[in-house]
């Protein structure tokens, strides 16, 4: 089992490692809600995740609902019964051990920010540059 939760610990979850997929999502909706150029998601069947604590839900699109911690604001889950029936998407970075569930694909690349194409070629620093 994989475990995770929000930044403050008010919401915790346990889920199976048997995910339907894990992906980097480039859609504008995920980017804006996540405040990031890309968001890592893992889709799991709804009966394979246990959520403890109360989330706040936000309908971010016609069919999509995002759940986050109402206390600290951490984005956690996404549900869209039209596109992903019976599944719940979990933000991979909220796992206690996110390295156990690496993304396998990129989705919604039609919405990708143009500079993400070359982002992996930027200089790298272990911490902030001096």
PDB file of C-alpha atoms in Angstrom:
ATOM      1  CA  UNK A   1       0.000   0.000   0.000  1.00  0.00           C
ATOM      2  CA  UNK A   2       1.003   3.593  -0.627  1.00  0.00           C
ATOM      3  CA  UNK A   3       0.255   6.354   1.861  1.00  0.00           C
ATOM      4  CA  UNK A   4       0.118  10.092   1.548  1.00  0.00           C
ATOM      5  CA  UNK A   5      -1.613  13.241   2.610  1.00  0.00           C
ATOM      6  CA  UNK A   6      -1.723  16.989   2.697  1.00  0.00           C
ATOM      7  CA  UNK A   7       0.990  19.314   4.008  1.00  0.00           C
ATOM      8  CA  UNK A   8      -0.580  19.828   7.458  1.00  0.00           C
ATOM      9  CA  UNK A   9      -1.671  16.194   7.967  1.00  0.00           C
ATOM     10  CA  UNK A  10      -5.408  16.897   8.304  1.00  0.00           C
ATOM     11  CA  UNK A  11      -6.115  14.632   5.287  1.00  0.00           C
ATOM     12  CA  UNK A  12      -4.411  11.265   4.898  1.00  0.00           C
ATOM     13  CA  UNK A  13      -4.973   8.465   2.413  1.00  0.00           C
ATOM     14  CA  UNK A  14      -3.917   4.886   1.688  1.00  0.00           C
ATOM     15  CA  UNK A  15      -4.088   3.430  -1.786  1.00  0.00           C
ATOM     16  CA  UNK A  16      -3.048   0.385  -3.724  1.00  0.00           C
ATOM     17  CA  UNK A  17       0.142   0.368  -5.768  1.00  0.00           C
ATOM     18  CA  UNK A  18      -1.927  -1.153  -8.603  1.00  0.00           C
ATOM     19  CA  UNK A  19      -2.707   2.056 -10.471  1.00  0.00           C
ATOM     20  CA  UNK A  20      -4.434   2.336 -13.827  1.00  0.00           C
ATOM     21  CA  UNK A  21      -1.787   4.832 -14.954  1.00  0.00           C
ATOM     22  CA  UNK A  22       0.596   7.461 -13.633  1.00  0.00           C
ATOM     23  CA  UNK A  23       1.202  10.548 -15.710  1.00  0.00           C
ATOM     24  CA  UNK A  24       2.530  14.051 -15.990  1.00  0.00           C
ATOM     25  CA  UNK A  25      -0.477  16.197 -16.957  1.00  0.00           C
ATOM     26  CA  UNK A  26       0.102  19.368 -18.961  1.00  0.00           C
ATOM     27  CA  UNK A  27      -3.524  20.565 -19.186  1.00  0.00           C
ATOM     28  CA  UNK A  28      -4.250  24.188 -18.358  1.00  0.00           C
ATOM     29  CA  UNK A  29      -6.746  23.178 -15.656  1.00  0.00           C
ATOM     30  CA  UNK A  30      -4.147  21.122 -13.729  1.00  0.00           C
ATOM     31  CA  UNK A  31      -1.477  23.786 -14.205  1.00  0.00           C
ATOM     32  CA  UNK A  32      -3.646  26.591 -12.882  1.00  0.00           C
ATOM     33  CA  UNK A  33      -5.014  24.602  -9.933  1.00  0.00           C
ATOM     34  CA  UNK A  34      -1.576  23.232  -9.098  1.00  0.00           C
ATOM     35  CA  UNK A  35       0.334  26.442  -9.673  1.00  0.00           C
ATOM     36  CA  UNK A  36       2.921  24.402 -11.575  1.00  0.00           C
ATOM     37  CA  UNK A  37       3.886  23.854 -15.224  1.00  0.00           C
ATOM     38  CA  UNK A  38       3.016  20.162 -14.933  1.00  0.00           C
ATOM     39  CA  UNK A  39       1.269  17.987 -12.305  1.00  0.00           C
ATOM     40  CA  UNK A  40       1.929  14.303 -11.624  1.00  0.00           C
ATOM     41  CA  UNK A  41      -1.211  12.166 -11.258  1.00  0.00           C
ATOM     42  CA  UNK A  42      -1.888   8.504 -10.548  1.00  0.00           C
ATOM     43  CA  UNK A  43      -5.324   7.061 -11.301  1.00  0.00           C
ATOM     44  CA  UNK A  44      -6.663   4.409  -8.963  1.00  0.00           C
ATOM     45  CA  UNK A  45     -10.036   2.670  -8.772  1.00  0.00           C
ATOM     46  CA  UNK A  46     -12.223   4.362  -6.180  1.00  0.00           C
ATOM     47  CA  UNK A  47     -12.586   1.214  -4.106  1.00  0.00           C
ATOM     48  CA  UNK A  48      -8.779   0.966  -3.837  1.00  0.00           C
ATOM     49  CA  UNK A  49      -8.245   4.168  -1.872  1.00  0.00           C
ATOM     50  CA  UNK A  50      -9.157   5.061   1.712  1.00  0.00           C
ATOM     51  CA  UNK A  51      -9.321   8.749   2.615  1.00  0.00           C
ATOM     52  CA  UNK A  52      -9.247   9.966   6.218  1.00  0.00           C
ATOM     53  CA  UNK A  53     -10.071  13.553   7.059  1.00  0.00           C
ATOM     54  CA  UNK A  54     -12.274  16.041   5.287  1.00  0.00           C
ATOM     55  CA  UNK A  55     -11.489  17.554   1.912  1.00  0.00           C
ATOM     56  CA  UNK A  56     -12.945  20.644   0.295  1.00  0.00           C
ATOM     57  CA  UNK A  57     -14.215  20.123  -3.250  1.00  0.00           C
ATOM     58  CA  UNK A  58     -14.057  22.546  -6.146  1.00  0.00           C
ATOM     59  CA  UNK A  59     -15.703  22.001  -9.521  1.00  0.00           C
ATOM     60  CA  UNK A  60     -12.853  23.103 -11.775  1.00  0.00           C
ATOM     61  CA  UNK A  61     -14.537  22.256 -15.084  1.00  0.00           C
ATOM     62  CA  UNK A  62     -17.864  21.049 -16.426  1.00  0.00           C
ATOM     63  CA  UNK A  63     -17.182  17.438 -15.392  1.00  0.00           C
ATOM     64  CA  UNK A  64     -14.134  17.708 -13.153  1.00  0.00           C
ATOM     65  CA  UNK A  65     -13.995  18.094  -9.383  1.00  0.00           C
ATOM     66  CA  UNK A  66     -10.782  18.724  -7.465  1.00  0.00           C
ATOM     67  CA  UNK A  67     -10.394  17.992  -3.775  1.00  0.00           C
ATOM     68  CA  UNK A  68      -7.952  19.748  -1.510  1.00  0.00           C
ATOM     69  CA  UNK A  69      -7.292  20.219   2.179  1.00  0.00           C
ATOM     70  CA  UNK A  70      -9.406  23.121   3.423  1.00  0.00           C
ATOM     71  CA  UNK A  71      -6.879  23.826   6.154  1.00  0.00           C
ATOM     72  CA  UNK A  72      -3.533  24.016   4.296  1.00  0.00           C
ATOM     73  CA  UNK A  73      -4.731  24.133   0.675  1.00  0.00           C
ATOM     74  CA  UNK A  74      -2.817  21.110  -0.620  1.00  0.00           C
ATOM     75  CA  UNK A  75      -4.348  19.768  -3.836  1.00  0.00           C
ATOM     76  CA  UNK A  76      -4.966  16.024  -3.502  1.00  0.00           C
ATOM     77  CA  UNK A  77      -7.543  14.429  -5.802  1.00  0.00           C
ATOM     78  CA  UNK A  78      -9.346  14.840  -9.119  1.00  0.00           C
ATOM     79  CA  UNK A  79     -12.536  13.081 -10.237  1.00  0.00           C
ATOM     80  CA  UNK A  80     -14.135  13.224 -13.695  1.00  0.00           C
ATOM     81  CA  UNK A  81     -16.779  10.560 -14.281  1.00  0.00           C
ATOM     82  CA  UNK A  82     -16.981  11.389 -18.000  1.00  0.00           C
ATOM     83  CA  UNK A  83     -13.272  11.036 -18.814  1.00  0.00           C
ATOM     84  CA  UNK A  84     -12.179   8.735 -15.963  1.00  0.00           C
ATOM     85  CA  UNK A  85     -15.263   6.733 -14.872  1.00  0.00           C
ATOM     86  CA  UNK A  86     -14.820   4.927 -11.563  1.00  0.00           C
ATOM     87  CA  UNK A  87     -11.366   6.395 -10.989  1.00  0.00           C
ATOM     88  CA  UNK A  88      -9.851   8.969  -8.694  1.00  0.00           C
ATOM     89  CA  UNK A  89      -6.665  10.773  -9.685  1.00  0.00           C
ATOM     90  CA  UNK A  90      -4.199  11.325  -6.849  1.00  0.00           C
ATOM     91  CA  UNK A  91      -1.443  13.935  -6.991  1.00  0.00           C
ATOM     92  CA  UNK A  92       1.726  11.828  -6.900  1.00  0.00           C
ATOM     93  CA  UNK A  93       3.755  14.462  -5.039  1.00  0.00           C
ATOM     94  CA  UNK A  94       1.421  14.108  -2.024  1.00  0.00           C
ATOM     95  CA  UNK A  95       2.552  10.512  -1.468  1.00  0.00           C
ATOM     96  CA  UNK A  96       4.865   9.946   1.495  1.00  0.00           C
ATOM     97  CA  UNK A  97       7.202   8.148  -0.912  1.00  0.00           C
ATOM     98  CA  UNK A  98       6.457   9.609  -4.365  1.00  0.00           C
ATOM     99  CA  UNK A  99       9.512   7.927  -5.873  1.00  0.00           C
ATOM    100  CA  UNK A 100       7.629   4.606  -5.566  1.00  0.00           C
ATOM    101  CA  UNK A 101       5.177   5.701  -8.266  1.00  0.00           C
ATOM    102  CA  UNK A 102       7.020   7.380 -11.147  1.00  0.00           C
ATOM    103  CA  UNK A 103       4.969   8.819 -14.011  1.00  0.00           C
ATOM    104  CA  UNK A 104       4.820   6.510 -17.025  1.00  0.00           C
ATOM    105  CA  UNK A 105       3.427   8.922 -19.623  1.00  0.00           C
ATOM    106  CA  UNK A 106       2.762  12.579 -20.464  1.00  0.00           C
ATOM    107  CA  UNK A 107      -0.881  13.538 -21.128  1.00  0.00           C
ATOM    108  CA  UNK A 108      -2.583  16.645 -22.495  1.00  0.00           C
ATOM    109  CA  UNK A 109       0.644  17.719 -24.215  1.00  0.00           C
ATOM    110  CA  UNK A 110      -1.459  19.793 -26.621  1.00  0.00           C
ATOM    111  CA  UNK A 111      -1.783  22.253 -23.690  1.00  0.00           C
ATOM    112  CA  UNK A 112       1.888  22.079 -22.681  1.00  0.00           C
ATOM    113  CA  UNK A 113       3.670  25.384 -22.030  1.00  0.00           C
ATOM    114  CA  UNK A 114       6.104  25.839 -24.911  1.00  0.00           C
ATOM    115  CA  UNK A 115       9.216  26.193 -22.759  1.00  0.00           C
ATOM    116  CA  UNK A 116       8.569  22.821 -21.112  1.00  0.00           C
ATOM    117  CA  UNK A 117       9.892  21.232 -24.313  1.00  0.00           C
ATOM    118  CA  UNK A 118      13.448  22.269 -23.357  1.00  0.00           C
ATOM    119  CA  UNK A 119      13.101  22.515 -19.546  1.00  0.00           C
ATOM    120  CA  UNK A 120      15.192  19.386 -18.967  1.00  0.00           C
ATOM    121  CA  UNK A 121      18.166  21.086 -20.644  1.00  0.00           C
ATOM    122  CA  UNK A 122      18.406  23.915 -18.079  1.00  0.00           C
ATOM    123  CA  UNK A 123      21.398  24.147 -15.680  1.00  0.00           C
ATOM    124  CA  UNK A 124      20.984  22.167 -12.441  1.00  0.00           C
ATOM    125  CA  UNK A 125      21.960  23.025  -8.867  1.00  0.00           C
ATOM    126  CA  UNK A 126      21.775  20.791  -5.766  1.00  0.00           C
ATOM    127  CA  UNK A 127      20.310  23.778  -3.875  1.00  0.00           C
ATOM    128  CA  UNK A 128      19.843  27.459  -4.737  1.00  0.00           C
ATOM    129  CA  UNK A 129      22.701  28.828  -6.876  1.00  0.00           C
ATOM    130  CA  UNK A 130      25.289  30.939  -5.021  1.00  0.00           C
TER     131      UNK A 130
END
